[in-house]
Tab-separated table of C-alpha atoms (C1' of nucleotides) in Angstrom:
chain	number	residue	atom	x	y	z
H	74	UNK	CA	230.652	133.499	199.685
H	75	UNK	CA	228.654	132.061	202.435
H	76	UNK	CA	225.537	129.825	201.726
H	77	UNK	CA	223.282	131.043	204.558
H	78	UNK	CA	219.941	131.284	202.710
H	79	UNK	CA	216.797	129.322	204.168
H	80	UNK	CA	217.272	126.873	201.523
H	81	UNK	CA	220.389	125.297	201.857
H	82	UNK	CA	221.047	124.397	198.292
H	83	UNK	CA	221.967	120.483	198.943
H	84	UNK	CA	224.429	119.867	196.778
H	85	UNK	CA	223.287	116.415	195.651
H	86	UNK	CA	219.759	117.827	195.377
H	87	UNK	CA	219.029	119.869	192.289
H	88	UNK	CA	215.931	118.263	190.844
H	89	UNK	CA	214.156	121.382	192.007
H	90	UNK	CA	213.039	124.017	189.239
H	91	UNK	CA	214.215	127.283	191.090
H	92	UNK	CA	217.751	125.548	191.736
H	93	UNK	CA	221.008	127.057	190.523
H	94	UNK	CA	222.219	124.359	188.163
H	95	UNK	CA	218.640	124.695	186.382
H	96	UNK	CA	218.611	128.748	186.368
H	97	UNK	CA	221.729	129.112	185.059
H	98	UNK	CA	221.113	126.443	182.181
H	99	UNK	CA	218.056	128.223	181.549
H	100	UNK	CA	220.102	131.517	180.956
H	101	UNK	CA	223.140	130.150	179.099
H	102	UNK	CA	221.498	126.925	177.168
H	103	UNK	CA	219.504	128.695	174.474
H	104	UNK	CA	221.342	129.364	171.111
H	105	UNK	CA	223.182	132.810	171.040
H	106	UNK	CA	223.760	133.612	174.872
H	107	UNK	CA	227.061	132.397	174.982
H	108	UNK	CA	228.042	133.527	171.748
H	109	UNK	CA	227.248	136.557	172.440
H	110	UNK	CA	229.423	136.482	175.824
H	111	UNK	CA	232.032	135.064	173.780
H	112	UNK	CA	232.675	137.749	171.259
H	113	UNK	CA	231.921	140.767	173.951
H	114	UNK	CA	234.738	139.221	176.233
H	115	UNK	CA	237.269	140.398	173.359
H	116	UNK	CA	235.783	143.887	173.878
H	117	UNK	CA	232.960	146.099	173.320
H	118	UNK	CA	230.797	145.910	170.145
H	119	UNK	CA	228.064	147.685	168.569
H	120	UNK	CA	224.820	145.909	167.337
H	121	UNK	CA	225.812	145.273	163.826
H	122	UNK	CA	229.671	144.296	164.662
H	123	UNK	CA	227.795	141.647	166.686
H	124	UNK	CA	225.478	140.588	164.017
H	125	UNK	CA	228.401	140.381	161.591
H	126	UNK	CA	230.647	138.122	163.834
H	127	UNK	CA	228.159	135.678	164.897
H	128	UNK	CA	227.192	134.047	161.598
H	129	UNK	CA	223.615	133.072	161.611
H	130	UNK	CA	221.803	135.014	164.162
H	131	UNK	CA	218.892	136.508	163.016
H	132	UNK	CA	218.101	140.389	164.178
H	133	UNK	CA	215.053	139.223	166.090
H	134	UNK	CA	217.294	136.996	168.329
H	135	UNK	CA	220.226	139.060	168.443
H	136	UNK	CA	218.068	141.763	169.714
H	137	UNK	CA	215.825	138.995	172.325
H	138	UNK	CA	219.591	137.576	173.468
H	139	UNK	CA	221.173	141.208	174.394
H	140	UNK	CA	217.959	142.175	176.106
H	141	UNK	CA	217.839	139.291	178.316
H	142	UNK	CA	221.797	139.630	179.162
H	143	UNK	CA	221.198	143.129	180.000
H	144	UNK	CA	218.121	142.466	181.998
H	145	UNK	CA	220.464	139.729	184.247
H	146	UNK	CA	222.990	142.727	184.714
H	147	UNK	CA	225.716	140.453	182.585
H	148	UNK	CA	225.873	143.078	179.689
H	149	UNK	CA	225.634	146.799	179.736
H	150	UNK	CA	223.951	148.570	176.899
H	151	UNK	CA	225.267	152.300	176.091
H	152	UNK	CA	223.176	154.385	173.776
H	153	UNK	CA	225.247	157.162	171.631
H	154	UNK	CA	222.442	159.607	170.326
H	155	UNK	CA	224.007	160.418	167.266
H	156	UNK	CA	222.557	160.437	163.820
H	157	UNK	CA	222.424	157.487	162.975
H	158	UNK	CA	222.393	156.186	166.446
H	159	UNK	CA	225.291	154.406	167.963
H	160	UNK	CA	224.381	151.508	170.503
H	161	UNK	CA	227.936	149.610	171.896
H	162	UNK	CA	226.946	146.466	174.331
H	163	UNK	CA	229.783	145.227	176.801
H	164	UNK	CA	230.121	143.044	179.510
H	165	UNK	CA	229.593	143.940	182.890
H	166	UNK	CA	231.751	142.817	185.601
H	167	UNK	CA	229.409	139.636	186.404
H	168	UNK	CA	229.274	138.894	182.692
H	169	UNK	CA	233.106	138.949	182.731
H	170	UNK	CA	233.074	136.243	185.639
H	171	UNK	CA	230.722	133.790	184.035
H	172	UNK	CA	233.721	133.244	180.842
H	173	UNK	CA	235.318	131.222	183.590
H	174	UNK	CA	233.282	128.387	183.957
H	175	UNK	CA	232.038	128.538	180.438
H	176	UNK	CA	235.381	128.010	179.259
H	177	UNK	CA	235.408	124.749	181.753
H	178	UNK	CA	232.969	123.614	179.811
H	179	UNK	CA	234.536	124.218	176.304
H	180	UNK	CA	237.585	122.508	177.787
H	181	UNK	CA	235.638	119.676	178.622
H	182	UNK	CA	234.022	119.107	175.032
H	183	UNK	CA	237.498	119.871	173.715
H	184	UNK	CA	238.574	116.576	175.617
H	185	UNK	CA	235.549	114.979	175.448
H	186	UNK	CA	233.831	115.290	172.323
H	187	UNK	CA	235.756	113.110	170.200
H	188	UNK	CA	235.016	110.117	172.531
H	189	UNK	CA	231.358	111.392	172.005
H	190	UNK	CA	231.109	111.055	168.691
H	191	UNK	CA	232.698	107.626	168.448
H	192	UNK	CA	230.814	106.681	171.312
H	193	UNK	CA	227.464	107.692	168.704
H	194	UNK	CA	228.267	106.199	165.622
H	195	UNK	CA	229.054	102.614	167.780
H	196	UNK	CA	225.392	102.974	168.932
H	197	UNK	CA	223.868	103.929	165.551
H	198	UNK	CA	225.575	100.647	164.552
H	199	UNK	CA	224.051	98.585	166.750
H	200	UNK	CA	221.365	95.435	166.228
Q	800	UNK	CA	243.168	112.808	174.450
Q	801	UNK	CA	244.905	114.653	171.430
Q	802	UNK	CA	243.391	117.653	169.249
Q	803	UNK	CA	244.781	116.823	166.099
Q	804	UNK	CA	241.888	117.632	163.925
Q	805	UNK	CA	242.009	119.606	160.833
Q	806	UNK	CA	239.788	122.552	162.533
Q	807	UNK	CA	242.117	123.822	165.127
Q	808	UNK	CA	239.217	125.176	167.404
Q	809	UNK	CA	240.364	128.882	167.861
Q	810	UNK	CA	239.316	129.961	171.333
Q	811	UNK	CA	237.963	133.314	170.466
Q	812	UNK	CA	235.631	131.719	167.451
Q	813	UNK	CA	232.926	129.742	168.725
Q	814	UNK	CA	230.250	131.117	166.135
Q	815	UNK	CA	230.260	128.292	164.030
Q	816	UNK	CA	227.860	125.441	164.368
Q	817	UNK	CA	230.209	122.539	165.127
Q	818	UNK	CA	232.194	124.432	167.662
Q	819	UNK	CA	232.707	122.396	170.906
Q	820	UNK	CA	230.750	124.932	173.426
Q	821	UNK	CA	227.832	124.866	171.100
Q	822	UNK	CA	227.695	121.015	170.938
Q	823	UNK	CA	228.200	120.756	174.948
Q	824	UNK	CA	225.528	122.994	175.278
Q	825	UNK	CA	223.336	121.297	173.165
Q	826	UNK	CA	224.054	118.070	175.267
Q	827	UNK	CA	222.968	119.784	178.580
Q	828	UNK	CA	221.246	122.403	177.767
Q	829	UNK	CA	217.781	120.581	178.140
Q	830	UNK	CA	216.098	120.271	181.151
Q	831	UNK	CA	216.559	116.934	182.178
Q	832	UNK	CA	220.197	115.897	181.331
Q	833	UNK	CA	221.793	117.735	184.098
Q	834	UNK	CA	219.643	116.575	186.970
Q	835	UNK	CA	219.955	112.669	185.756
Q	836	UNK	CA	223.780	113.119	185.885
Q	837	UNK	CA	223.573	114.752	188.811
Q	838	UNK	CA	221.294	111.885	190.373
Q	839	UNK	CA	223.110	109.263	189.300
Q	840	UNK	CA	226.616	110.782	190.537
Q	841	UNK	CA	225.459	109.696	193.582
Q	842	UNK	CA	225.581	106.254	192.569
Q	843	UNK	CA	223.540	103.833	189.798
Q	844	UNK	CA	219.855	103.933	190.083
Q	845	UNK	CA	217.130	101.995	188.563
Q	846	UNK	CA	214.676	103.919	185.893
Q	847	UNK	CA	211.915	104.245	188.580
Q	848	UNK	CA	214.349	105.316	191.340
Q	849	UNK	CA	215.393	108.345	188.785
Q	850	UNK	CA	211.829	109.160	187.765
Q	851	UNK	CA	211.143	109.141	191.701
Q	852	UNK	CA	214.109	111.600	192.688
Q	853	UNK	CA	213.839	113.963	189.611
Q	854	UNK	CA	210.637	116.056	190.341
Q	855	UNK	CA	208.495	116.552	187.630
Q	856	UNK	CA	210.227	114.786	184.766
Q	857	UNK	CA	207.610	112.587	182.516
Q	858	UNK	CA	208.255	108.865	181.447
Q	859	UNK	CA	208.594	109.903	177.788
Q	860	UNK	CA	211.428	112.605	179.000
Q	861	UNK	CA	213.104	110.365	180.923
Q	862	UNK	CA	213.565	107.993	178.617
Q	863	UNK	CA	214.642	110.054	175.724
Q	864	UNK	CA	217.386	111.925	178.103
Q	865	UNK	CA	218.852	108.510	178.881
Q	866	UNK	CA	218.965	107.058	175.530
Q	867	UNK	CA	220.789	110.004	174.596
Q	868	UNK	CA	223.034	110.199	177.387
Q	869	UNK	CA	223.633	106.255	176.686
Q	870	UNK	CA	224.632	107.181	172.680
Q	871	UNK	CA	226.889	109.650	173.888
Q	872	UNK	CA	228.668	107.057	176.259
Q	873	UNK	CA	227.900	109.286	179.229
Q	874	UNK	CA	225.641	106.612	181.035
Q	875	UNK	CA	225.825	102.669	181.251
Q	876	UNK	CA	222.359	100.979	180.766
Q	877	UNK	CA	222.230	97.482	182.382
Q	878	UNK	CA	219.319	95.349	182.007
Q	879	UNK	CA	219.125	91.976	184.266
Q	880	UNK	CA	216.515	89.607	182.656
Q	881	UNK	CA	214.527	88.929	185.414
Q	882	UNK	CA	210.714	89.118	185.799
Q	883	UNK	CA	209.876	91.886	186.241
Q	884	UNK	CA	213.086	93.330	184.307
Q	885	UNK	CA	214.964	95.450	186.359
Q	886	UNK	CA	217.339	98.539	184.438
Q	887	UNK	CA	220.218	99.889	186.135
Q	888	UNK	CA	221.767	102.818	184.922
Q	889	UNK	CA	225.209	104.358	186.115
Q	890	UNK	CA	227.524	107.210	184.907
Q	891	UNK	CA	230.524	105.773	182.557
Q	892	UNK	CA	234.264	107.562	183.374
Q	893	UNK	CA	233.274	109.999	180.702
Q	894	UNK	CA	230.148	111.300	182.431
Q	895	UNK	CA	231.760	111.069	185.539
Q	896	UNK	CA	234.301	113.785	184.397
Q	897	UNK	CA	231.186	116.297	183.360
Q	898	UNK	CA	230.476	116.635	186.723
Q	899	UNK	CA	233.101	119.075	187.589
Q	900	UNK	CA	232.563	121.618	184.898
Q	901	UNK	CA	228.826	121.327	185.554
Q	902	UNK	CA	229.786	121.970	189.248
Q	903	UNK	CA	231.641	125.506	188.092
Q	904	UNK	CA	228.816	126.313	186.578
Q	905	UNK	CA	226.596	125.694	189.377
Q	906	UNK	CA	228.988	127.474	191.976
Q	907	UNK	CA	228.501	130.676	189.650
Q	908	UNK	CA	224.931	130.217	189.636
Q	909	UNK	CA	225.206	130.222	193.527
Q	910	UNK	CA	227.399	133.107	193.495
Q	911	UNK	CA	225.850	135.349	191.447
Q	912	UNK	CA	221.988	134.574	191.069
Q	913	UNK	CA	221.241	137.043	193.921
Q	914	UNK	CA	222.734	139.934	191.828
Q	915	UNK	CA	220.946	138.553	188.500
Q	916	UNK	CA	217.506	138.638	190.405
Q	917	UNK	CA	218.101	141.871	191.842
Q	918	UNK	CA	219.423	143.341	188.585
Q	919	UNK	CA	216.078	141.574	186.637
Q	920	UNK	CA	213.647	143.651	189.438
Q	921	UNK	CA	215.730	146.960	188.919
Q	922	UNK	CA	215.029	146.240	185.135
Q	923	UNK	CA	211.618	145.510	185.109
Q	924	UNK	CA	210.818	148.541	187.241
Q	925	UNK	CA	212.459	151.065	184.635
Q	926	UNK	CA	210.441	153.782	182.680
Y	1062	DC	C1'	222.042	152.147	162.607
Y	1063	DA	C1'	219.467	149.518	165.298
Y	1064	DG	C1'	215.936	148.095	166.543
Y	1065	DT	C1'	209.867	146.896	166.332
Y	1066	DA	C1'	205.987	144.230	164.805
Y	1067	DT	C1'	204.204	139.998	163.187
Y	1068	DC	C1'	203.435	136.078	160.747
Y	1069	DC	C1'	204.388	131.504	160.692
Y	1070	DA	C1'	207.086	126.791	160.484
Y	1071	DT	C1'	209.516	123.938	163.474
Y	1072	DT	C1'	211.065	121.814	167.758
Y	1073	DT	C1'	209.960	120.814	172.574
Y	1074	DG	C1'	207.780	117.819	175.809
Y	1075	DG	C1'	203.513	116.493	178.289
Y	1076	DA	C1'	199.507	113.600	178.674
Y	1077	DT	C1'	197.562	109.497	177.633
Y	1078	DA	C1'	197.150	104.652	176.356
Y	1079	DC	C1'	198.901	100.548	175.501
Y	1080	DT	C1'	202.914	96.610	175.953
Y	1081	DG	C1'	206.782	92.745	176.476
U	224	DC	C1'	209.008	97.178	185.726
U	225	DA	C1'	210.483	99.756	181.800
U	226	DG	C1'	209.346	101.276	178.347
U	227	DT	C1'	206.866	102.491	173.192
U	228	DA	C1'	203.408	105.060	170.293
U	229	DT	C1'	200.430	108.652	169.632
U	230	DC	C1'	198.377	113.187	169.882
U	231	DC	C1'	198.768	117.852	170.580
U	232	DA	C1'	199.873	122.631	172.898
U	233	DA	C1'	203.210	125.765	173.670
U	234	DA	C1'	207.564	127.522	173.034
U	235	DT	C1'	211.176	128.616	169.938
U	236	DG	C1'	213.073	130.946	166.720
U	237	DG	C1'	213.641	132.275	161.396
U	238	DA	C1'	211.954	135.494	157.769
U	239	DT	C1'	209.733	139.519	156.367
U	240	DA	C1'	208.010	144.104	156.386
U	241	DC	C1'	208.279	148.495	158.843
U	242	DT	C1'	210.497	152.834	161.922
U	243	DG	C1'	212.707	156.826	164.860
DNA sequence: CAGTATCCATTTGGATACTG
DNA sequence: CAGTATCCAAATGGATACTG
């Protein structure tokens, strides 16, 4: 992709409110979004299935998270007007591409969170 | 680093509270952490310099963010006991490695946030 | 089943005043 | 200069009750 935009996105200047890094973190930084994407990456799922598989999520937060992802075009919501109604969620193409950078982040976590925990312990034992 | 832990970190099972993805997002998901890392990646900086370069950050939040990063071993804090005191912050090796997955995320943003904005507009115009 | 609506406790973070 | 301490408004999110 080309960055021909009027705002040249200086690589070292991400401290504006509308910078891409800020926006993506606002998108995925909450408690449930990445978990929903993670589950849906295994395949489509109904609302109740998502709720079961994501331990601890409330109905309100799951709905809210799914609405946000749908609004952003990362998740597709399909309603089958049966009785009772069946609603199936799935990742869009855009949603699927997000998994790659998320996995990079997860990989960093796996490699470094041991050191991070050790550093925290050392820090807390100071003085 | 080796992952010899008793919890094998199933790749498709990131819905536990202590999963690596959750922990790294708790770490970088807040408003200021990635911005601090972004600035420090250009080189060490004093407290006042960070404050100037990160538009909108309050003294309290900058301090809080830096303390958290220091505790995690991602940022090094050096005090020069001059008068007035001079404090210089810099990334540790671990802190520097975090820049790579962050850049991947930023790259995804740059490539997709146009589509996301379009999708939001379409969503909001529905009904 | 898949939500919506409401209430409320906790968390987050900005503003302000003060300090070694 | 580089903080700390305190107060308080707004946002976040869980619990509960209700619905097409």
